[in-house]
Short mmCIF file of N, CA, C and O in Angstrom, two decimals:
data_model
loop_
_atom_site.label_atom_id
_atom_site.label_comp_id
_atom_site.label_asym_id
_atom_site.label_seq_id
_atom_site.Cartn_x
_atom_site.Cartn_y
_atom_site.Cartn_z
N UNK A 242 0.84 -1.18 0.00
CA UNK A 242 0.00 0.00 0.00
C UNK A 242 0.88 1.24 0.00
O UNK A 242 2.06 1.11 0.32
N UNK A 243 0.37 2.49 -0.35
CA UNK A 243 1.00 3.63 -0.21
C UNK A 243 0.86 4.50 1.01
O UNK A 243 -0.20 4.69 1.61
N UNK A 244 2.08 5.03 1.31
CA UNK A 244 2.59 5.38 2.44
C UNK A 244 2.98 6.87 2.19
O UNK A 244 4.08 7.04 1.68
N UNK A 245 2.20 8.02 2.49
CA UNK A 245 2.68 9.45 2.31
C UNK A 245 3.77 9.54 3.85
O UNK A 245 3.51 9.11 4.97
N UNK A 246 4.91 10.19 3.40
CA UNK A 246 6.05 9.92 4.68
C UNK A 246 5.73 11.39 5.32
O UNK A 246 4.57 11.78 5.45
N UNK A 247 6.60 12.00 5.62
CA UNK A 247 6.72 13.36 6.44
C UNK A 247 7.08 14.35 5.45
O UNK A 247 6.58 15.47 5.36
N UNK A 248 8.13 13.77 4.59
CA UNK A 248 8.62 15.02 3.49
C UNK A 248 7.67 14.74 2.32
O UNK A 248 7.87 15.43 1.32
N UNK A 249 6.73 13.91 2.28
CA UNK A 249 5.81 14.49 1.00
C UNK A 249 5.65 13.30 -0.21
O UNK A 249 4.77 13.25 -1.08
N UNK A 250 6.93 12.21 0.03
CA UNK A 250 7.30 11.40 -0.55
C UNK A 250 6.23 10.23 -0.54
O UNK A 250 5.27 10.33 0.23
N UNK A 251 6.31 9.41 -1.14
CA UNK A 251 5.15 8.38 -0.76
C UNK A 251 5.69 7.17 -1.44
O UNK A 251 5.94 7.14 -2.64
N UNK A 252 5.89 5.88 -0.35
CA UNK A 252 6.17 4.59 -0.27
C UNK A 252 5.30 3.43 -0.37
O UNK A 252 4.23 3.31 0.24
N UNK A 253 5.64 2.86 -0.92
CA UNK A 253 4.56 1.30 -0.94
C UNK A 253 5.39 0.53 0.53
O UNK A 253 6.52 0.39 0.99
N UNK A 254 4.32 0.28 0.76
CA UNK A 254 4.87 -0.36 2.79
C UNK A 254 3.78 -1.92 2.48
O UNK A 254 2.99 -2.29 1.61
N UNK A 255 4.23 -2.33 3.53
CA UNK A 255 2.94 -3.58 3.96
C UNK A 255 1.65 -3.22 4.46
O UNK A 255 1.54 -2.08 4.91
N UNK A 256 0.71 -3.92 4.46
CA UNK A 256 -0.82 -3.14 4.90
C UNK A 256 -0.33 -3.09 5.91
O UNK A 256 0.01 -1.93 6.18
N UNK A 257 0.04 -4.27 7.16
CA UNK A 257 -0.11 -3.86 8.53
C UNK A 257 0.67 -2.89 8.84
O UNK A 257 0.31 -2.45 9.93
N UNK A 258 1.59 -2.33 8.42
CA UNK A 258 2.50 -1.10 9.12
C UNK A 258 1.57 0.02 8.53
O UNK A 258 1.75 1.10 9.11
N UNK A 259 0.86 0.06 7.78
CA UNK A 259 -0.25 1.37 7.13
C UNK A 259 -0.85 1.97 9.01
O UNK A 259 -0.50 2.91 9.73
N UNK A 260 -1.62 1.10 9.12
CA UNK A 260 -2.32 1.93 10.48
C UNK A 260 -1.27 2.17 11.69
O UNK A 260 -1.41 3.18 12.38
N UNK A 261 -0.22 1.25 11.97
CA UNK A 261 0.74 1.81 12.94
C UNK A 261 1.01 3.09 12.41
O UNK A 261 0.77 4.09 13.08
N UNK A 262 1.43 3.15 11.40
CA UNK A 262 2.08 4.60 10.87
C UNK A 262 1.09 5.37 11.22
O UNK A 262 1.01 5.70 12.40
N UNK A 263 0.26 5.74 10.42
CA UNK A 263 -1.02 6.47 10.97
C UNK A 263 -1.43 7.24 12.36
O UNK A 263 -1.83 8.35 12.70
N UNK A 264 -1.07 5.96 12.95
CA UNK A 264 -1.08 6.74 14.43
C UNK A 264 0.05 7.47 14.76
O UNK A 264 -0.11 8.62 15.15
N UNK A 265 1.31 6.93 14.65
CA UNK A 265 2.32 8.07 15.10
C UNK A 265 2.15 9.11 14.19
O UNK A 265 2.34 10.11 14.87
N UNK A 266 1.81 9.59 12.67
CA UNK A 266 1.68 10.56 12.30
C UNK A 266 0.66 11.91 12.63
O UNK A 266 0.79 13.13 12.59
N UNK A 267 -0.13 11.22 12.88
CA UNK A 267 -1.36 11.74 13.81
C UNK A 267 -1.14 12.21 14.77
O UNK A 267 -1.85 13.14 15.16
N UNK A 268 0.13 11.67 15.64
CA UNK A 268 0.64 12.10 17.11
C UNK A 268 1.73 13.20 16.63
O UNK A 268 2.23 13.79 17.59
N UNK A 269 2.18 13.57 15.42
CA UNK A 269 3.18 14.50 15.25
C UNK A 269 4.32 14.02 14.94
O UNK A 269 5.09 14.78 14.33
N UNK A 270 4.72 12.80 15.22
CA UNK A 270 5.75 12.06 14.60
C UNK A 270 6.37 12.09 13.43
O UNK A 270 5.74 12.01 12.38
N UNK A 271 7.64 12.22 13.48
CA UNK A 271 8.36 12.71 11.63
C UNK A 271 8.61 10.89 11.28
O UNK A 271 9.33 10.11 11.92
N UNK A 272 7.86 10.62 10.25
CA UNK A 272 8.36 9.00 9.37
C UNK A 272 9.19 9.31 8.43
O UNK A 272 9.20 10.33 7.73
N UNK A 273 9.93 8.33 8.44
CA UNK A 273 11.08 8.67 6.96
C UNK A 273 11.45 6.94 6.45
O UNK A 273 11.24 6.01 7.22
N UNK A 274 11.79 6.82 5.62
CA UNK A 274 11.85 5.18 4.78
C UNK A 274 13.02 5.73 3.81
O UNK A 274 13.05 6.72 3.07
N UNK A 275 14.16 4.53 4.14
CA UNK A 275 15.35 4.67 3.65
C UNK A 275 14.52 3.16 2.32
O UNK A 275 13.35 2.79 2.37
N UNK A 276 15.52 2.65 1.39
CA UNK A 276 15.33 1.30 0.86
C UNK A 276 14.68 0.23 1.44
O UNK A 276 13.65 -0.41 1.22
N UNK A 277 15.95 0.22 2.56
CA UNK A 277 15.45 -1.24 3.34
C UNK A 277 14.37 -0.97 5.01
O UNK A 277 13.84 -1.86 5.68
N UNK A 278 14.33 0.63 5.29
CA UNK A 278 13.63 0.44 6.77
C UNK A 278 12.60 1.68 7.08
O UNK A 278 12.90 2.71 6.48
N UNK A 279 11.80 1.73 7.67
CA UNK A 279 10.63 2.85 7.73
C UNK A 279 11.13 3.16 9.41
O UNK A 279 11.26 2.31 10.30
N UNK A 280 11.35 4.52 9.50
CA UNK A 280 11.89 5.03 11.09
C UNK A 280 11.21 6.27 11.47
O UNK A 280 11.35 7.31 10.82
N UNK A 281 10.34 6.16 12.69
CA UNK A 281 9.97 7.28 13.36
C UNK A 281 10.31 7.86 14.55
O UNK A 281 10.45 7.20 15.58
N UNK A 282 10.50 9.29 14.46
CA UNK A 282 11.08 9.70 15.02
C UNK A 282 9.60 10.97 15.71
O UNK A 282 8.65 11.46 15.11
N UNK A 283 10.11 11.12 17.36
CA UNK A 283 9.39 11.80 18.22
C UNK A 283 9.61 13.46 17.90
O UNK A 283 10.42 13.85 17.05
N UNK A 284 9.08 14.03 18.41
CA UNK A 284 9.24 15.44 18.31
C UNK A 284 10.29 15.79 18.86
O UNK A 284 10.68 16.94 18.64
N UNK A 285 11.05 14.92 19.72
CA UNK A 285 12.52 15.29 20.31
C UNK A 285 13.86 14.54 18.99
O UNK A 285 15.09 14.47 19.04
N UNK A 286 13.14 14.21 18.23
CA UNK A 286 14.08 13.66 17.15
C UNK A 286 14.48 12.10 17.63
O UNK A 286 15.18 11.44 16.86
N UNK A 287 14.20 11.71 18.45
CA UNK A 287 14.32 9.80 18.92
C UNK A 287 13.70 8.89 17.92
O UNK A 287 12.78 9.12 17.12
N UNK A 288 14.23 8.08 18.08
CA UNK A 288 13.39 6.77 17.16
C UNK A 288 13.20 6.29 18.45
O UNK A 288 13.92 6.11 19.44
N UNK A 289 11.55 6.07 18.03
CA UNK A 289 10.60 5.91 18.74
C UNK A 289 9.94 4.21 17.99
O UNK A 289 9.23 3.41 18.60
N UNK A 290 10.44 4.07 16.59
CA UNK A 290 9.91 3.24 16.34
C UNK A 290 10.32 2.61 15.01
O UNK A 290 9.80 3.09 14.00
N UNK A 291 11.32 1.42 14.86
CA UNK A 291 11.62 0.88 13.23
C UNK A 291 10.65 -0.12 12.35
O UNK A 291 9.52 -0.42 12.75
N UNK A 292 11.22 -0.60 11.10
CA UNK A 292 10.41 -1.60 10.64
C UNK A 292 11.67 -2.00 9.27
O UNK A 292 12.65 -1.27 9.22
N UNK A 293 11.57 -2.88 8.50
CA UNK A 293 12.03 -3.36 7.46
C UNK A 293 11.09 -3.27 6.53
O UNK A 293 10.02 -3.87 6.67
N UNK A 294 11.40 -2.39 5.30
CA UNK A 294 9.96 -2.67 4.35
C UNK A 294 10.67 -3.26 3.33
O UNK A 294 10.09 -3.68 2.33
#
């Protein structure tokens, strides 16, 4: 499925990481997706949360 990130970009991800994402974006959370991994980061800049896509 497609995945709009933080900078505007938009990724094909797995369904189940679709609604996790969702919620941290919703919470203000910056997502970003290198090749191999989808990483969110808190409003203090932490990864708060990885994945492998």
């Amino acid at each position: 499925m497609e995945f709009k990130l933080s900078n505007g970009r938009v990724v094909c991800i797995q369904r189940d990481l679709v609604g996790v994402l969702g919620v941290f974006a919703e919470r203000g959370c910056r997502v970003e997706a290198s090749k191999l991994r989808i990483v969110i980061y808190d409003e203090r800049g932490e990864e708060v949360f990885s994945s492998t896509i």
